Tab-separated table of C-alpha atoms in Angstrom:
chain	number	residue	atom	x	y	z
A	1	UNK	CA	0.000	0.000	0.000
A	2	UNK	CA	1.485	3.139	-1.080
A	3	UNK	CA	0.433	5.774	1.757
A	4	UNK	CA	-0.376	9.791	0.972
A	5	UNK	CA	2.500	11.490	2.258
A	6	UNK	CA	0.429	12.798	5.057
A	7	UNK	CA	-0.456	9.876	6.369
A	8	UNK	CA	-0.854	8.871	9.802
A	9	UNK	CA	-1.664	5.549	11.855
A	10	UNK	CA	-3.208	7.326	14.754
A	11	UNK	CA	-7.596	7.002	13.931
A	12	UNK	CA	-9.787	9.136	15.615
A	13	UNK	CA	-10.780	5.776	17.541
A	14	UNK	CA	-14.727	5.477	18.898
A	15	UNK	CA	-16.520	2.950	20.701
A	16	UNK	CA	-18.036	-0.156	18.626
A	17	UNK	CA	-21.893	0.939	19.121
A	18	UNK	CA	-23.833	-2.512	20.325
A	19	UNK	CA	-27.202	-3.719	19.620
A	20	UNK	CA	-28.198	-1.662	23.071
A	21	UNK	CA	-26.872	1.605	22.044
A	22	UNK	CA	-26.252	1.420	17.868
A	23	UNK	CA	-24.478	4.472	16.522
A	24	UNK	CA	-27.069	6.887	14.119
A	25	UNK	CA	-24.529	6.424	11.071
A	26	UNK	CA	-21.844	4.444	9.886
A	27	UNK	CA	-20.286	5.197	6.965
A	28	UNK	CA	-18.414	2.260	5.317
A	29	UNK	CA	-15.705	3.890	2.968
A	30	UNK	CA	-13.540	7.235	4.174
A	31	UNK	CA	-12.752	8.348	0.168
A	32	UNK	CA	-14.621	11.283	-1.632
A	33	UNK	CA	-18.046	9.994	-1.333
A	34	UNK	CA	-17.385	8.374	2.267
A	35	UNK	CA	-15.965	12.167	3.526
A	36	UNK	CA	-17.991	13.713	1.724
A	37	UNK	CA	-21.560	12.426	2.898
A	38	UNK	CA	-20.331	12.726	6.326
A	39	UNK	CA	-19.131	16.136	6.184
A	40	UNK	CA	-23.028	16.399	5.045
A	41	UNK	CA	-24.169	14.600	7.860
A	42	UNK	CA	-22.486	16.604	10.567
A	43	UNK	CA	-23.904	19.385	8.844
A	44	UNK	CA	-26.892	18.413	9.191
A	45	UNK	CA	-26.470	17.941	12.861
A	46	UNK	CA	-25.839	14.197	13.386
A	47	UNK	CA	-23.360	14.522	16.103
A	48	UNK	CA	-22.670	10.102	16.457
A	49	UNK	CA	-21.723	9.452	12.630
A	50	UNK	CA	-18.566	6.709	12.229
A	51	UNK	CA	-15.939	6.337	8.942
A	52	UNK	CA	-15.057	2.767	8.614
A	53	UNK	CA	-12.178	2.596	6.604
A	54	UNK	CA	-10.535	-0.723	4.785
A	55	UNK	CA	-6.807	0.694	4.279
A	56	UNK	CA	-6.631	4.097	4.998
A	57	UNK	CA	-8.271	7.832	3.878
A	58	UNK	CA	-8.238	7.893	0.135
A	59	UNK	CA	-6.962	4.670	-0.094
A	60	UNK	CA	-8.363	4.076	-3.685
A	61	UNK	CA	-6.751	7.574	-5.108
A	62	UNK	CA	-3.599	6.943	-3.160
A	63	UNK	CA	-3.501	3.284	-5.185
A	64	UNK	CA	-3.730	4.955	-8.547
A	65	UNK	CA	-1.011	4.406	-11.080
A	66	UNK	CA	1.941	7.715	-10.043
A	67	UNK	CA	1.337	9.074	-13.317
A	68	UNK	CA	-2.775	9.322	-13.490
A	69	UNK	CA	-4.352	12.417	-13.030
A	70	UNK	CA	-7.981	13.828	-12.544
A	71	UNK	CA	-9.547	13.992	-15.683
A	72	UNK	CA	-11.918	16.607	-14.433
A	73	UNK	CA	-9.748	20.109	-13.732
A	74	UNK	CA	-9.582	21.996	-10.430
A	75	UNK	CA	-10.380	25.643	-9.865
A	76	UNK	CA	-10.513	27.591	-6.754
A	77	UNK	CA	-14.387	29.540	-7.433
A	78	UNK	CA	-15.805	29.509	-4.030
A	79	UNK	CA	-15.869	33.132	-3.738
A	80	UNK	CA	-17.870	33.200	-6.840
A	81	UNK	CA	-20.488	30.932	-5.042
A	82	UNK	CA	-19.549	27.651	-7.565
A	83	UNK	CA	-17.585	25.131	-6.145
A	84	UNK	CA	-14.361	23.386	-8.265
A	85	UNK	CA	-15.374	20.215	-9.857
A	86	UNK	CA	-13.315	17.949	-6.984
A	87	UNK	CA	-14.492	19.719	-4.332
A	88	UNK	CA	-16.241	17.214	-1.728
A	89	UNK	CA	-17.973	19.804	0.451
A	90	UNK	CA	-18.184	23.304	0.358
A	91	UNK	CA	-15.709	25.951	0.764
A	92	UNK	CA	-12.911	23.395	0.421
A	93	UNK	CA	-11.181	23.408	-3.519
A	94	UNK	CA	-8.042	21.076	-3.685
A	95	UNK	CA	-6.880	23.510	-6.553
A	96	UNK	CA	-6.494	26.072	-3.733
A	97	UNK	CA	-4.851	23.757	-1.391
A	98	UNK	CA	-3.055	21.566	-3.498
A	99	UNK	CA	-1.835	24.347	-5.677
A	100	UNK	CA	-2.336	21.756	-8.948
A	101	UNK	CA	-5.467	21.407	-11.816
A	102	UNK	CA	-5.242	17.883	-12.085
A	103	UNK	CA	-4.125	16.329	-9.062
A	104	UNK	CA	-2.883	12.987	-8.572
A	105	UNK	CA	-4.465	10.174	-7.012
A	106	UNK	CA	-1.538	10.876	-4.438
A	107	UNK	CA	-2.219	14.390	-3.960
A	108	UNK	CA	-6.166	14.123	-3.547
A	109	UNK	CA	-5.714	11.744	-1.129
A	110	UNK	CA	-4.021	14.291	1.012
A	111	UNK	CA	-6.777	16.565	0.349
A	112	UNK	CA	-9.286	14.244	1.493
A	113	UNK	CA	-7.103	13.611	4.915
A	114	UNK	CA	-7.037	17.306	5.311
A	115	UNK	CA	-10.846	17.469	4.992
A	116	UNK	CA	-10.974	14.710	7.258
A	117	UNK	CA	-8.969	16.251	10.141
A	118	UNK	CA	-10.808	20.186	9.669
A	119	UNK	CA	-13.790	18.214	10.532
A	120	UNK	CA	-12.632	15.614	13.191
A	121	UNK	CA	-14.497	12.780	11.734
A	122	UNK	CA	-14.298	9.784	13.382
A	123	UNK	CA	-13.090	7.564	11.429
A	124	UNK	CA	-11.728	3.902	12.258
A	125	UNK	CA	-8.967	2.888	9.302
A	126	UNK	CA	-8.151	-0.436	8.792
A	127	UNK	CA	-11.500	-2.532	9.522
A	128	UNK	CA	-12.710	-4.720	6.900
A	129	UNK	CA	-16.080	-5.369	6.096
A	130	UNK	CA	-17.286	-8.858	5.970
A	131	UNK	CA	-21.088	-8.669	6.054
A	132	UNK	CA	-24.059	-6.191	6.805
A	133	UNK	CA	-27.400	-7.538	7.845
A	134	UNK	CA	-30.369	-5.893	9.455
A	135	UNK	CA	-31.047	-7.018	12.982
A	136	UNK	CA	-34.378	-5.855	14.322
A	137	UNK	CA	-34.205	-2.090	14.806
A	138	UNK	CA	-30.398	-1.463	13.593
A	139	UNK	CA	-27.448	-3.001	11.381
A	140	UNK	CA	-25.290	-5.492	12.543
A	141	UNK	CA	-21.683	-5.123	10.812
A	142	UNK	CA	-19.190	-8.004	10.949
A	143	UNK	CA	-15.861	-6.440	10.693
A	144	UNK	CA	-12.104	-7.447	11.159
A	145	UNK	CA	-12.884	-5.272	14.870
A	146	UNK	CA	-15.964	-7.011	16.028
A	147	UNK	CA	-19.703	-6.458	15.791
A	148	UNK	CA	-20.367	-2.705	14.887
A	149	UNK	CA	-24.410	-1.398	15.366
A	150	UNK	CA	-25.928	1.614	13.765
A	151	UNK	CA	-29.271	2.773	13.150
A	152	UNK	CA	-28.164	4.009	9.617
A	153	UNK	CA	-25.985	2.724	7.003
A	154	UNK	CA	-24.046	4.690	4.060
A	155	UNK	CA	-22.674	2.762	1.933
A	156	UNK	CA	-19.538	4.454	0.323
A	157	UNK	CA	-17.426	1.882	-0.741
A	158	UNK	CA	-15.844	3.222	-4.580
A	159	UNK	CA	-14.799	1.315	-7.314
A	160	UNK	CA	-11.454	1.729	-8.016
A	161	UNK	CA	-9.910	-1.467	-6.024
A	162	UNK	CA	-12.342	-3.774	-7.560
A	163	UNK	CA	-11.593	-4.202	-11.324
A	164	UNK	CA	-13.322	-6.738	-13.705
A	165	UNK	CA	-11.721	-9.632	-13.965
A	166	UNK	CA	-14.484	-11.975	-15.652
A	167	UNK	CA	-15.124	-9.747	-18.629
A	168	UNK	CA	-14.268	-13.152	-21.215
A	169	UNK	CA	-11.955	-16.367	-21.172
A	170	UNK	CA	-8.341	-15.799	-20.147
A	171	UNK	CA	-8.882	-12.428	-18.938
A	172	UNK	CA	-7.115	-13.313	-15.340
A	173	UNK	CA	-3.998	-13.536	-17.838
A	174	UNK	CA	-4.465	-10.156	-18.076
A	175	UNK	CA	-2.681	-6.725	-15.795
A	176	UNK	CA	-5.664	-4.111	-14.520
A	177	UNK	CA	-3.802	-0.834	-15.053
A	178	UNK	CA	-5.672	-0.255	-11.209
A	179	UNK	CA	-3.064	-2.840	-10.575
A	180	UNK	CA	0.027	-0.847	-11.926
A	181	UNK	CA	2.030	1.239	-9.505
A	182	UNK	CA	3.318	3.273	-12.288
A	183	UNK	CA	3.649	3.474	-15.892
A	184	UNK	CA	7.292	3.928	-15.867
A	185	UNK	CA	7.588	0.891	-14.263
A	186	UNK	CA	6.746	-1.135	-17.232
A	187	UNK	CA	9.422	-2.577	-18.825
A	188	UNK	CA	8.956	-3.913	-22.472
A	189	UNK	CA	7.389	-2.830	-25.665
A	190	UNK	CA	4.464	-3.682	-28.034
A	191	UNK	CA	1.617	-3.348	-25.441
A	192	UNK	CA	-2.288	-4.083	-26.227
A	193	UNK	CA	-4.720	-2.488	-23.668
A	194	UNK	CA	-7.890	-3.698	-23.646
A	195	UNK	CA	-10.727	-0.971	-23.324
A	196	UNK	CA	-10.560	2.523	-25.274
A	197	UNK	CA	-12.440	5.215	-22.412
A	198	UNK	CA	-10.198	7.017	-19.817
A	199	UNK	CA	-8.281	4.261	-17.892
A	200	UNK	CA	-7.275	2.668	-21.355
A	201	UNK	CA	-6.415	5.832	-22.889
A	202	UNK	CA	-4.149	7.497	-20.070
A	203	UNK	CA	-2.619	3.959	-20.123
A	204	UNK	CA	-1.959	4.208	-23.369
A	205	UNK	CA	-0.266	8.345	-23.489
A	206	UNK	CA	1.946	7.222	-20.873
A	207	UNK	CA	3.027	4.245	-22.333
A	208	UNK	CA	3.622	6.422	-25.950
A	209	UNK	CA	5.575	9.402	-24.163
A	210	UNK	CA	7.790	6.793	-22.859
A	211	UNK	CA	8.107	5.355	-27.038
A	212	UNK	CA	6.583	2.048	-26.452
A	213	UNK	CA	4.015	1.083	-29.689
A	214	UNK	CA	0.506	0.624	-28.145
A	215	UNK	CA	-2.577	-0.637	-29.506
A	216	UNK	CA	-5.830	0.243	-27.891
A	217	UNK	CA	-8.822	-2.313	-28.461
A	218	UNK	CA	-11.950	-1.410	-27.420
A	219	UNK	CA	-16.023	-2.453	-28.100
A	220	UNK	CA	-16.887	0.588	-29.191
A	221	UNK	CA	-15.309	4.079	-29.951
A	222	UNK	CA	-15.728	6.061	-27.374
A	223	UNK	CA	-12.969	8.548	-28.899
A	224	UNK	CA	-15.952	9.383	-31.662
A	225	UNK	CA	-18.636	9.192	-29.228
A	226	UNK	CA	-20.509	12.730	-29.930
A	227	UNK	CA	-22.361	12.306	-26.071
A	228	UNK	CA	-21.896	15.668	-24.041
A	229	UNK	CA	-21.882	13.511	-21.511
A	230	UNK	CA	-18.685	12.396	-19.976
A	231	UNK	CA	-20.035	9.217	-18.402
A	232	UNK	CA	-20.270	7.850	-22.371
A	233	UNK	CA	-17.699	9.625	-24.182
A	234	UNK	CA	-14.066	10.619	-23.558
A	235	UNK	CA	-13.247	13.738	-21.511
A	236	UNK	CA	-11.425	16.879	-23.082
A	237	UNK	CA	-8.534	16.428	-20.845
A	238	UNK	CA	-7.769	13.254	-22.507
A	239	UNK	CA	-8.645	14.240	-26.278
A	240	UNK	CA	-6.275	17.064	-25.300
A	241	UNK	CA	-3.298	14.094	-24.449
A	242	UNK	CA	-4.182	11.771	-27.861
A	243	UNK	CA	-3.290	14.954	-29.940
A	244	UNK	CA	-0.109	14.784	-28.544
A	245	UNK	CA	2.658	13.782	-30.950
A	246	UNK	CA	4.123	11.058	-28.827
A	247	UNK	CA	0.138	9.022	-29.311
A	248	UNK	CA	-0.639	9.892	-32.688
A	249	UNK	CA	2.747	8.230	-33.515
A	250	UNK	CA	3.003	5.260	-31.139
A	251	UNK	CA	-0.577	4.633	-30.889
A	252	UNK	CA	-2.991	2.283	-33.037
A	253	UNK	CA	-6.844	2.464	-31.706
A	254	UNK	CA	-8.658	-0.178	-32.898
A	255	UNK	CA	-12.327	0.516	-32.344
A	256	UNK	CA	-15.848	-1.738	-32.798
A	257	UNK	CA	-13.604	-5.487	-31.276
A	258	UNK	CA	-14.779	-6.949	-29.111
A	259	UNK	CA	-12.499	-9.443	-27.013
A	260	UNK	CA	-12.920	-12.806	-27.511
A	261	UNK	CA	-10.131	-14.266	-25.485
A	262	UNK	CA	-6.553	-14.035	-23.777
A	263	UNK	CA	-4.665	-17.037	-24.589
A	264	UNK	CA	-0.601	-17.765	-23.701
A	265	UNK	CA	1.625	-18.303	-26.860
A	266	UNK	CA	5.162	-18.850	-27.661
A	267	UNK	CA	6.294	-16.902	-24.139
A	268	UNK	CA	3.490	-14.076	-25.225
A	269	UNK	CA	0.199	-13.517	-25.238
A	270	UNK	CA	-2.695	-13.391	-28.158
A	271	UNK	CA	-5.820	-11.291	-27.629
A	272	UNK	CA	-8.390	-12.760	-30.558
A	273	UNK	CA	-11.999	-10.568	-31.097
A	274	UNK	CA	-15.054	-11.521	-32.263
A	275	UNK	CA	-14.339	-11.395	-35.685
A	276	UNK	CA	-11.295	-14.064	-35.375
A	277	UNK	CA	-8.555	-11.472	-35.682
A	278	UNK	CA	-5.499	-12.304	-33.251
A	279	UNK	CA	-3.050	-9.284	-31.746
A	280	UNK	CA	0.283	-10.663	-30.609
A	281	UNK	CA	2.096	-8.719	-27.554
A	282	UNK	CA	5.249	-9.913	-25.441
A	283	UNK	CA	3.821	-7.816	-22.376
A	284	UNK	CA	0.468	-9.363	-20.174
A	285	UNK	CA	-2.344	-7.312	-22.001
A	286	UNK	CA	-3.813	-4.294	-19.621
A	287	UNK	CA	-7.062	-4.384	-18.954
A	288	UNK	CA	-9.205	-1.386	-18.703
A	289	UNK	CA	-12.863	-2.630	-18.975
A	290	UNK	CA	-13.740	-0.819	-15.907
A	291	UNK	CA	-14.873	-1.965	-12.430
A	292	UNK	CA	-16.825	-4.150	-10.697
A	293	UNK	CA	-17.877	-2.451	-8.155
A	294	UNK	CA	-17.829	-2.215	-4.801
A	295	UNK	CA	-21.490	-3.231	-3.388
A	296	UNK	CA	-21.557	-6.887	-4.111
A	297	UNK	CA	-20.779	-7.104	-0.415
A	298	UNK	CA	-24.488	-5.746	0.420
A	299	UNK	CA	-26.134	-6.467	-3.104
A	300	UNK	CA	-28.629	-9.016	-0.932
A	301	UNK	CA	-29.829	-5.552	0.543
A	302	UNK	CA	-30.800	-3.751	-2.216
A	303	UNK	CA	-33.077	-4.447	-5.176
A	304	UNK	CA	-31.686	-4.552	-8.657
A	305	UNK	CA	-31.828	-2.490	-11.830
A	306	UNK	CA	-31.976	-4.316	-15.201
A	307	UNK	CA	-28.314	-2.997	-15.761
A	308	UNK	CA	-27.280	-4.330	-12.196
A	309	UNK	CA	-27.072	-1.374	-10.159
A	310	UNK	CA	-28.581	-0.993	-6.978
A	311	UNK	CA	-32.322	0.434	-6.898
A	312	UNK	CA	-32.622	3.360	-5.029
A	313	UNK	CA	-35.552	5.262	-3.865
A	314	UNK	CA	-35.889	8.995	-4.016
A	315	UNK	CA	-33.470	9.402	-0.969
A	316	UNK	CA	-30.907	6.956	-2.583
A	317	UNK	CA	-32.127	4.386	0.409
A	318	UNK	CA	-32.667	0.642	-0.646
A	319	UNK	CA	-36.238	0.208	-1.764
A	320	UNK	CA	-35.821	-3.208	-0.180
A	321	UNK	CA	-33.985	-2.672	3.247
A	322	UNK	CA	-34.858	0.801	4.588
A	323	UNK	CA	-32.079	2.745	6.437
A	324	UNK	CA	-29.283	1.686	3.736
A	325	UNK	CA	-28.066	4.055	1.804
A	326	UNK	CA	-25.685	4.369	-1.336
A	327	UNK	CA	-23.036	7.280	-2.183
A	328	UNK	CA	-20.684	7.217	-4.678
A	329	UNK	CA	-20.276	6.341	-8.216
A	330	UNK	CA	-22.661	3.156	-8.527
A	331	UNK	CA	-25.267	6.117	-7.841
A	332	UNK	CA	-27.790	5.263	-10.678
A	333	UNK	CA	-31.466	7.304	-11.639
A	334	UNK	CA	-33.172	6.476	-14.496
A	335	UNK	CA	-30.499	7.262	-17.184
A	336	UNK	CA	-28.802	9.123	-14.893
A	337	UNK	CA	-25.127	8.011	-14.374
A	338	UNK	CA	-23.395	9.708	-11.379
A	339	UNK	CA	-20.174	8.253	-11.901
A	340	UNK	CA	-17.718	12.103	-11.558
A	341	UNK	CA	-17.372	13.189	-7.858
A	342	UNK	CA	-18.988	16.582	-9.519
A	343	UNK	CA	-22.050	14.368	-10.037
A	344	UNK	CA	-22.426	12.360	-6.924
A	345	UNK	CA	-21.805	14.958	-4.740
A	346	UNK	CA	-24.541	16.659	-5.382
A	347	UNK	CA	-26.298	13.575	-3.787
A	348	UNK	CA	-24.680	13.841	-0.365
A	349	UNK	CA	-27.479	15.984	1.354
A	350	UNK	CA	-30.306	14.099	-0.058
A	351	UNK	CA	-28.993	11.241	2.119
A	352	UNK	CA	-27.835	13.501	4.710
A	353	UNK	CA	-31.452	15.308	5.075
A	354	UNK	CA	-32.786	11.851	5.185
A	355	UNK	CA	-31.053	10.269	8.019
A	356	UNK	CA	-31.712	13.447	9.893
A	357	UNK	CA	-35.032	13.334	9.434
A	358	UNK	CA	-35.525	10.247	10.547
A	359	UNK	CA	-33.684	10.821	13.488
A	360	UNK	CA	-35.919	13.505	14.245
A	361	UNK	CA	-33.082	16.521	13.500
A	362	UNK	CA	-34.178	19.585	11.238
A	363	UNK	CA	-31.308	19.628	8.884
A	364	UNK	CA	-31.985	23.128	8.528
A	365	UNK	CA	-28.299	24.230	7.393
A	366	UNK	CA	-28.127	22.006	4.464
A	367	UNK	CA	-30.686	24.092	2.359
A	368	UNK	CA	-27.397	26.061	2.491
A	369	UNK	CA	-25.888	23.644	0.157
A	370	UNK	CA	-28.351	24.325	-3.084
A	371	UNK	CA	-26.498	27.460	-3.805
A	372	UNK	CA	-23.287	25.326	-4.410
A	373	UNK	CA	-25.024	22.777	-6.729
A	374	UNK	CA	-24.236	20.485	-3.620
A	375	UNK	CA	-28.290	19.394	-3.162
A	376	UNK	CA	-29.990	18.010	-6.189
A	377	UNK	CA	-33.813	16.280	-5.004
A	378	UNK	CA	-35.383	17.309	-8.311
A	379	UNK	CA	-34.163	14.378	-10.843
A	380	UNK	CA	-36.678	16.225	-13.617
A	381	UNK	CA	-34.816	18.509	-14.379
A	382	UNK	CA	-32.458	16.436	-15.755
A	383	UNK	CA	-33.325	15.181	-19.234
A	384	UNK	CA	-31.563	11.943	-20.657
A	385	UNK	CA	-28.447	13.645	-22.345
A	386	UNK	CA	-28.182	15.266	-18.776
A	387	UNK	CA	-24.499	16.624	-17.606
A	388	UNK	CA	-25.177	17.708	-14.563
């Protein structure tokens, strides 16, 4: 585990709640959606909320390749009354403390710690999950600590640690750039990644500004997609890098394949799509198909969408398990994809006004957060090309 440079093993330590005296939130996940629904919660005035953390604060940035960078760009505009697209609650732009427009995974994770401290969450780091289950009036939590209680659960678990790995035969045989410590690392030449939207493509200008050929397979085209949206089509920041000189002459991007299969051959590898054509490469193809997901642990809790995602009521609560909640980018509305922090965020005092509610607390200071575009509750005004 590659720790921010900030970070510290000392937790703001609480006591387990029990089925007697449950805690009014826990909050399983202490990244941008994890802090940043809790920030919301305290708020809101709920005074007992608890971080569980697997690994540490912004473990899942911190993890990201050394090279990777936000696609979405940071810009200190709270005195304007708009927040910068990273932001996580108000008043606090990582452009302004960080001092960079597209941070690192590194550097946000910092960010995130330093929200985390201005607040004194409590948060517990190192306690894994094993299993959440309803117990009468409260949540039981198994953890790696004991039996945790709480009244309320938000579930903030990202994605970023669990990539596909069952996306077609022989794919274990493939690296998940989420696996790669850094792109300079990579010894070799002649690499194939396999999936064409961001991960793929910053894969693949690293790779070319270091000279190594690349060739970029992916389903579809997303580097054509005409979408406004940036949950289906490639971001500016990363049309910006493939007009770089160093891609347009080390990079192939082979659109409309689908993978077939990974086999071993000859000491190398052959990716073979659909059609029966066969790409030879020395190097373990890298995979960039996306992720998994992280709320299979808790997917008995929640009803499912057609596409797989978690149903969610109004409030982002489990139609099927009330006091659950979901934050983050598995957030799903209709066609709604709130996959950017930018997006989610704005989801944060839904669930926050909920939980207070329901604990009998007025919430009154989170109207506050509408101004900011930090409180969306009216999903009409949204139409299906929506880029909120």
């Amino acid at each position: 585990m590659r720790h921010p440079p900030e970070f510290s093993s000392e937790s703001t330590m609480t006591t387990p709640g029990s089925a007697d005296n449950p805690h009014d939130v826990v909050v399983v996940g202490a990244g941008a959606a994890g802090i940043g629904v809790a920030v919301a919660l305290v708020d809101a005035g709920v005074e007992d909320v608890v971080l569980l953390e697997r690994y540490v604060v912004g473990a899942s940035f911190a993890l990201w390749p050394k090279e990777t960078r936000f696609i979405t760009p940071s810009f200190p505009t709270n005195s304007t009354g708009m927040l910068d697209l990273n932001s996580i609650a108000v008043g606090f732009s990582p452009a302004f403390s960080l001092r960079v427009e597209h941070p690192t995974g590194l550097q946000y994770a910092v960010h995130l710690q330093r929200i985390a401290k201005y607040f004194e969450l409590k948060i517990r780091e190192e306690v894994e999950v094993d299993s959440v289950q309803r117990d009468g009036a409260a949540f039981r939590l198994e953890t790696s600590q004991g039996e945790i209680w709480s009244k309320h659960v938000v579930w903030a678990v990202g994605e970023y640690q669990y990539p596909r790995r069952d996306s077609f035969p022989g794919s274990q045989l493939c690296r998940p750039t989420a696996r790669i410590e850094s792109y300079g690392a990579l010894e070799g030449d002649d690499f194939v990644v396999i999936g064409g939207y961001e991960s793929g493509i910053d894969a693949a200008y690293h790779l070319a500004r270091r000279g190594k050929r690349v060739r970029v397979i992916d389903r579809g085209s997303p580097w054509s997609d005409d979408s406004s949206d940036p949950s289906v089509a490639l971001s500016t920041y990363s049309f910006e890098r493939m007009r770089d000189p160093a891609f347009g002459e080390h990079v192939e991007l082979i659109p409309e394949s689908n993978v077939a299969s990974v086999d071993e051959v000859n000491g190398g590898f052959k990716v073979v799509i659909d059609d029966g054509r066969g790409f030879q490469t020395p190097q373990p193809p890298l995979f960039a198909g996306g992720f998994a997901g992280g709320h299979g642990l808790v997917g008995n809790l929640f009803e499912r969408r057609a596409d797989g995602y978690p149903l969610l009521n109004r409030h982002d609560e489990s139609t099927l398990v009330p006091g659950i909640f979901l934050c983050g980018p598995a957030v799903r509305h209709g066609n709604l994809i709130f996959c950017f922090i930018y997006k989610y965020r704005q989801r944060f005092a839904v669930v926050a006004k909920a939980i207070a509610t329901s604990l009998g607390l007025p919430a009154e200071k989170l109207e506050s957060y509408r101004a900011w575009g930090m409180y969306l509750d009216d999903l009409t005004v949204c139409g299906q090309d929506c880029v909120c």
